Coordinates of N, CA and C and ligand atoms in Angstrom, one line a residue:
M1 N 193.3 182.3 130.9 CA 193.4 181.2 130.0 C 192.4 181.2 128.9
P2 N 192.7 181.3 127.7 CA 191.7 181.3 126.7 C 191.0 179.9 126.6
M3 N 189.8 179.9 126.4 CA 189.0 178.7 126.1 C 188.9 178.4 124.6
D4 N 189.3 177.3 124.2 CA 189.1 176.9 122.8 C 188.2 175.7 122.8
D5 N 188.1 175.1 121.7 CA 187.1 174.0 121.5 C 187.5 172.8 122.4
D6 N 188.7 172.7 122.7 CA 189.2 171.5 123.4 C 189.2 171.6 124.9
F7 N 188.8 172.7 125.4 CA 188.8 173.0 126.9 C 187.4 173.5 127.3
C8 N 187.0 173.1 128.6 CA 185.8 173.7 129.1 C 186.2 174.2 130.5
D9 N 185.3 175.0 131.1 CA 185.5 175.6 132.4 C 184.6 174.9 133.4
C10 N 185.1 173.9 134.0 CA 184.3 173.1 134.9 C 184.0 173.9 136.1
A11 N 182.7 173.8 136.6 CA 182.4 174.5 137.9 C 183.2 174.0 139.1
E12 N 183.6 172.8 139.1 CA 184.3 172.1 140.1 C 185.8 172.2 140.0
H13 N 186.3 171.9 138.6 CA 187.7 171.7 138.4 C 188.3 172.8 137.6
G14 N 187.6 173.8 137.2 CA 188.3 174.9 136.5 C 188.5 174.4 135.0
P15 N 189.5 175.1 134.3 CA 189.7 174.8 132.9 C 190.2 173.3 132.8
Q16 N 189.6 172.6 132.0 CA 190.0 171.2 131.8 C 189.8 170.8 130.4
P17 N 190.6 169.8 129.9 CA 190.3 169.3 128.6 C 188.9 168.6 128.6
I18 N 188.2 168.7 127.4 CA 186.9 168.2 127.4 C 186.9 166.7 127.0
T19 N 185.9 165.9 127.4 CA 185.7 164.6 127.0 C 184.2 164.4 126.7
F20 N 183.8 163.3 126.1 CA 182.4 163.2 125.7 C 181.9 161.9 126.4
V21 N 180.7 162.1 127.1 CA 180.0 160.9 127.7 C 178.5 161.0 127.5
C22 N 177.7 160.0 127.7 CA 176.2 160.2 127.6 C 175.7 161.0 128.7
S23 N 174.5 161.5 128.4 CA 173.9 162.5 129.4 C 173.7 161.8 130.7
H24 N 173.4 160.5 130.8 CA 173.1 159.9 132.0 C 174.4 159.9 133.0
I25 N 175.5 159.8 132.4 CA 176.7 159.9 133.2 C 176.9 161.3 133.7
V26 N 176.6 162.3 132.9 CA 176.7 163.7 133.3 C 175.7 164.0 134.4
D27 N 174.5 163.6 134.3 CA 173.4 163.9 135.1 C 173.2 163.1 136.3
R28 N 174.1 162.2 136.6 CA 174.1 161.4 137.7 C 173.5 162.1 139.0
A29 N 172.4 161.7 139.5 CA 171.8 162.4 140.6 C 172.2 161.9 141.9
S30 N 172.7 160.7 142.0 CA 173.1 160.2 143.3 C 174.6 159.7 143.2
P31 N 175.2 159.3 144.3 CA 176.6 158.8 144.2 C 176.6 157.5 143.4
E32 N 175.5 156.8 143.2 CA 175.5 155.5 142.6 C 175.8 155.7 141.1
T33 N 176.7 154.9 140.6 CA 177.2 155.0 139.2 C 176.1 154.5 138.3
A34 N 176.1 155.1 137.1 CA 175.2 154.6 136.0 C 175.9 153.6 135.2
G35 N 177.1 153.2 135.6 CA 177.9 152.3 134.8 C 178.8 153.2 133.9
F36 N 179.8 152.6 133.3 CA 180.7 153.3 132.5 C 181.3 152.4 131.5
V37 N 181.0 152.7 130.2 CA 181.4 151.8 129.1 C 182.1 152.6 128.1
S38 N 183.2 152.0 127.6 CA 184.0 152.7 126.5 C 184.8 151.7 125.8
F39 N 185.4 152.1 124.6 CA 186.4 151.3 124.0 C 187.7 151.5 124.8
P40 N 188.6 150.6 124.6 CA 189.9 150.7 125.3 C 190.6 151.9 125.0
A41 N 191.3 152.5 126.0 CA 192.2 153.7 125.7 C 193.3 153.3 124.8
E42 N 193.7 154.2 123.9 CA 194.8 153.9 123.1 C 196.1 154.2 123.7
D43 N 196.1 155.2 124.6 CA 197.2 155.4 125.5 C 196.8 156.0 126.8
G44 N 197.6 156.2 127.8 CA 197.2 156.5 129.1 C 196.3 157.7 129.3
D45 N 196.6 158.7 128.4 CA 195.8 160.0 128.5 C 194.6 160.0 127.6
D46 N 194.4 159.0 126.9 CA 193.4 159.0 126.0 C 192.0 158.7 126.6
L47 N 191.1 159.7 126.8 CA 189.8 159.4 127.4 C 188.7 159.2 126.3
R48 N 188.4 158.0 126.0 CA 187.5 157.7 124.9 C 186.1 158.1 125.3
D49 N 185.3 158.3 124.3 CA 183.9 158.6 124.6 C 183.3 157.4 125.5
A50 N 182.4 157.8 126.4 CA 181.9 156.7 127.3 C 180.5 156.9 127.5
W51 N 179.7 155.8 127.8 CA 178.3 155.8 127.9 C 178.0 154.9 129.1
C52 N 176.7 154.9 129.5 CA 176.3 154.2 130.7 C 175.8 152.7 130.3
E53 N 175.4 151.9 131.3 CA 175.0 150.6 131.0 C 173.7 150.6 130.3
A54 N 172.8 151.5 130.6 CA 171.5 151.6 129.9 C 171.7 151.9 128.4
C55 N 172.6 152.8 128.1 CA 172.9 153.1 126.8 C 173.6 152.0 126.0
E56 N 174.4 151.2 126.7 CA 175.1 150.1 126.2 C 174.0 149.0 125.8
A57 N 173.0 148.8 126.7 CA 171.9 147.9 126.3 C 171.1 148.3 125.1
Y58 N 170.9 149.6 125.0 CA 170.2 150.2 123.8 C 171.0 150.0 122.5
L59 N 172.3 150.2 122.6 CA 173.2 150.0 121.5 C 173.2 148.5 121.1
Q60 N 173.2 147.7 122.0 CA 173.2 146.2 121.7 C 171.9 145.8 121.0
E61 N 170.8 146.4 121.4 CA 169.5 146.1 120.8 C 169.4 146.7 119.4
N62 N 170.2 147.7 119.1 CA 170.2 148.4 117.8 C 171.4 148.2 116.9
G63 N 171.9 146.9 116.9 CA 173.0 146.6 116.0 C 174.3 146.4 116.7
G64 N 174.5 146.8 117.9 CA 175.7 146.6 118.7 C 176.7 147.7 118.5
E65 N 176.5 148.6 117.6 CA 177.6 149.6 117.4 C 177.0 151.0 117.5
W66 N 177.8 151.9 118.0 CA 177.4 153.3 118.0 C 177.8 153.9 116.6
V67 N 176.9 154.3 115.8 CA 177.1 154.8 114.5 C 176.7 156.3 114.5
E68 N 177.7 157.1 114.3 CA 177.5 158.6 114.3 C 176.4 158.9 113.3
G69 N 175.4 159.6 113.8 CA 174.4 160.1 112.9 C 173.3 159.0 112.6
A70 N 173.5 157.8 113.0 CA 172.5 156.8 112.8 C 172.0 156.1 114.1
V71 N 172.9 155.3 114.8 CA 172.5 154.8 116.0 C 173.4 155.5 117.1
E72 N 172.6 156.2 117.9 CA 173.3 157.1 118.9 C 172.6 156.8 120.2
V73 N 173.3 157.1 121.3 CA 172.8 156.8 122.6 C 171.6 157.7 122.9
P74 N 170.6 157.1 123.6 CA 169.4 157.9 123.9 C 169.8 159.0 124.9
G75 N 169.3 160.2 124.6 CA 169.6 161.4 125.4 C 170.8 162.1 124.9
G76 N 171.5 161.5 124.0 CA 172.6 162.2 123.3 C 173.9 162.3 124.1
I77 N 174.8 162.8 123.5 CA 176.2 162.9 124.1 C 176.5 164.3 124.6
R78 N 177.1 164.3 125.8 CA 177.4 165.7 126.3 C 178.9 165.8 126.7
I79 N 179.3 167.1 126.8 CA 180.7 167.4 127.2 C 180.8 167.3 128.7
I80 N 181.9 166.8 129.1 CA 182.2 166.6 130.5 C 183.7 166.9 130.7
C81 N 184.2 167.5 131.8 CA 185.6 167.8 131.9 C 186.4 166.5 132.2
A82 N 187.7 166.5 131.9 CA 188.5 165.3 132.0 C 188.5 164.8 133.5
E83 N 188.5 165.7 134.4 CA 188.6 165.3 135.8 C 187.2 164.6 136.2
C84 N 186.1 165.3 135.9 CA 184.8 164.6 136.2 C 184.7 163.3 135.5
Y85 N 185.3 163.1 134.3 CA 185.3 161.9 133.6 C 186.0 160.8 134.4
R86 N 187.3 161.1 134.9 CA 188.0 160.2 135.6 C 187.3 159.8 136.9
R87 N 186.7 160.8 137.6 CA 185.9 160.4 138.8 C 184.9 159.4 138.6
R88 N 184.1 159.7 137.5 CA 182.9 158.8 137.3 C 183.4 157.5 136.9
E89 N 184.5 157.5 136.1 CA 185.1 156.2 135.7 C 185.6 155.4 137.0
A90 N 186.2 156.1 137.9 CA 186.7 155.5 139.1 C 185.6 154.9 140.0
D91 N 184.5 155.7 140.1 CA 183.3 155.3 140.8 C 182.7 154.0 140.3
A92 N 182.7 153.9 138.9 CA 182.1 152.7 138.3 C 183.0 151.6 138.5
R93 N 184.4 151.8 138.4 CA 185.3 150.7 138.6 C 185.2 150.1 140.0
L94 N 185.1 151.0 141.0 CA 184.8 150.6 142.4 C 183.6 149.7 142.6
A95 N 182.5 150.1 141.8 CA 181.3 149.4 141.9 C 181.3 148.1 141.0
G96 N 182.4 147.9 140.3 CA 182.5 146.7 139.4 C 181.7 146.9 138.2
R97 N 181.4 148.2 137.8 CA 180.6 148.4 136.5 C 181.3 149.2 135.5
R98 N 182.6 149.1 135.5 CA 183.4 149.6 134.4 C 183.6 148.6 133.3
I99 N 183.1 148.9 132.2 CA 183.1 147.8 131.0 C 183.9 148.4 129.9
V100 N 184.9 147.6 129.5 CA 185.7 148.1 128.3 C 185.3 147.1 127.2
R101 N 184.7 147.8 126.2 CA 184.3 147.1 124.9 C 185.4 146.8 124.0
Q102 N 185.5 145.6 123.5 CA 186.5 145.4 122.5 C 186.0 145.8 121.1
E103 N 186.9 146.5 120.3 CA 186.5 146.9 119.0 C 186.5 145.8 118.0
Ligands
ZN1 ZN1 173.5 156.7 129.1
ZN2 ZN1 185.0 168.7 136.4

């Protein structure tokens, strides 16, 4: 299967569509969630960029919005496979720490 810009080869899940999350969600060292914040999905398969609660607090202190190239999450944004994204989102939901921001 050829890899293009929209796919990654996850060590756990194989070839998967890519999504974007903050580095804290990717680097989660323990099963405990870092929280999971995103704007609402536009449809069922739409995995919006997501960030953790600490990054959300940072964005709130810096104008409240993520502005590409100006106000960005500390640590930057990283690629994660769609399946890893869904698992981290599910973990956060179970922990009551899934936050959907209204636009
Ligand atoms: Zn973060
Ligand atoms: Zn994965």
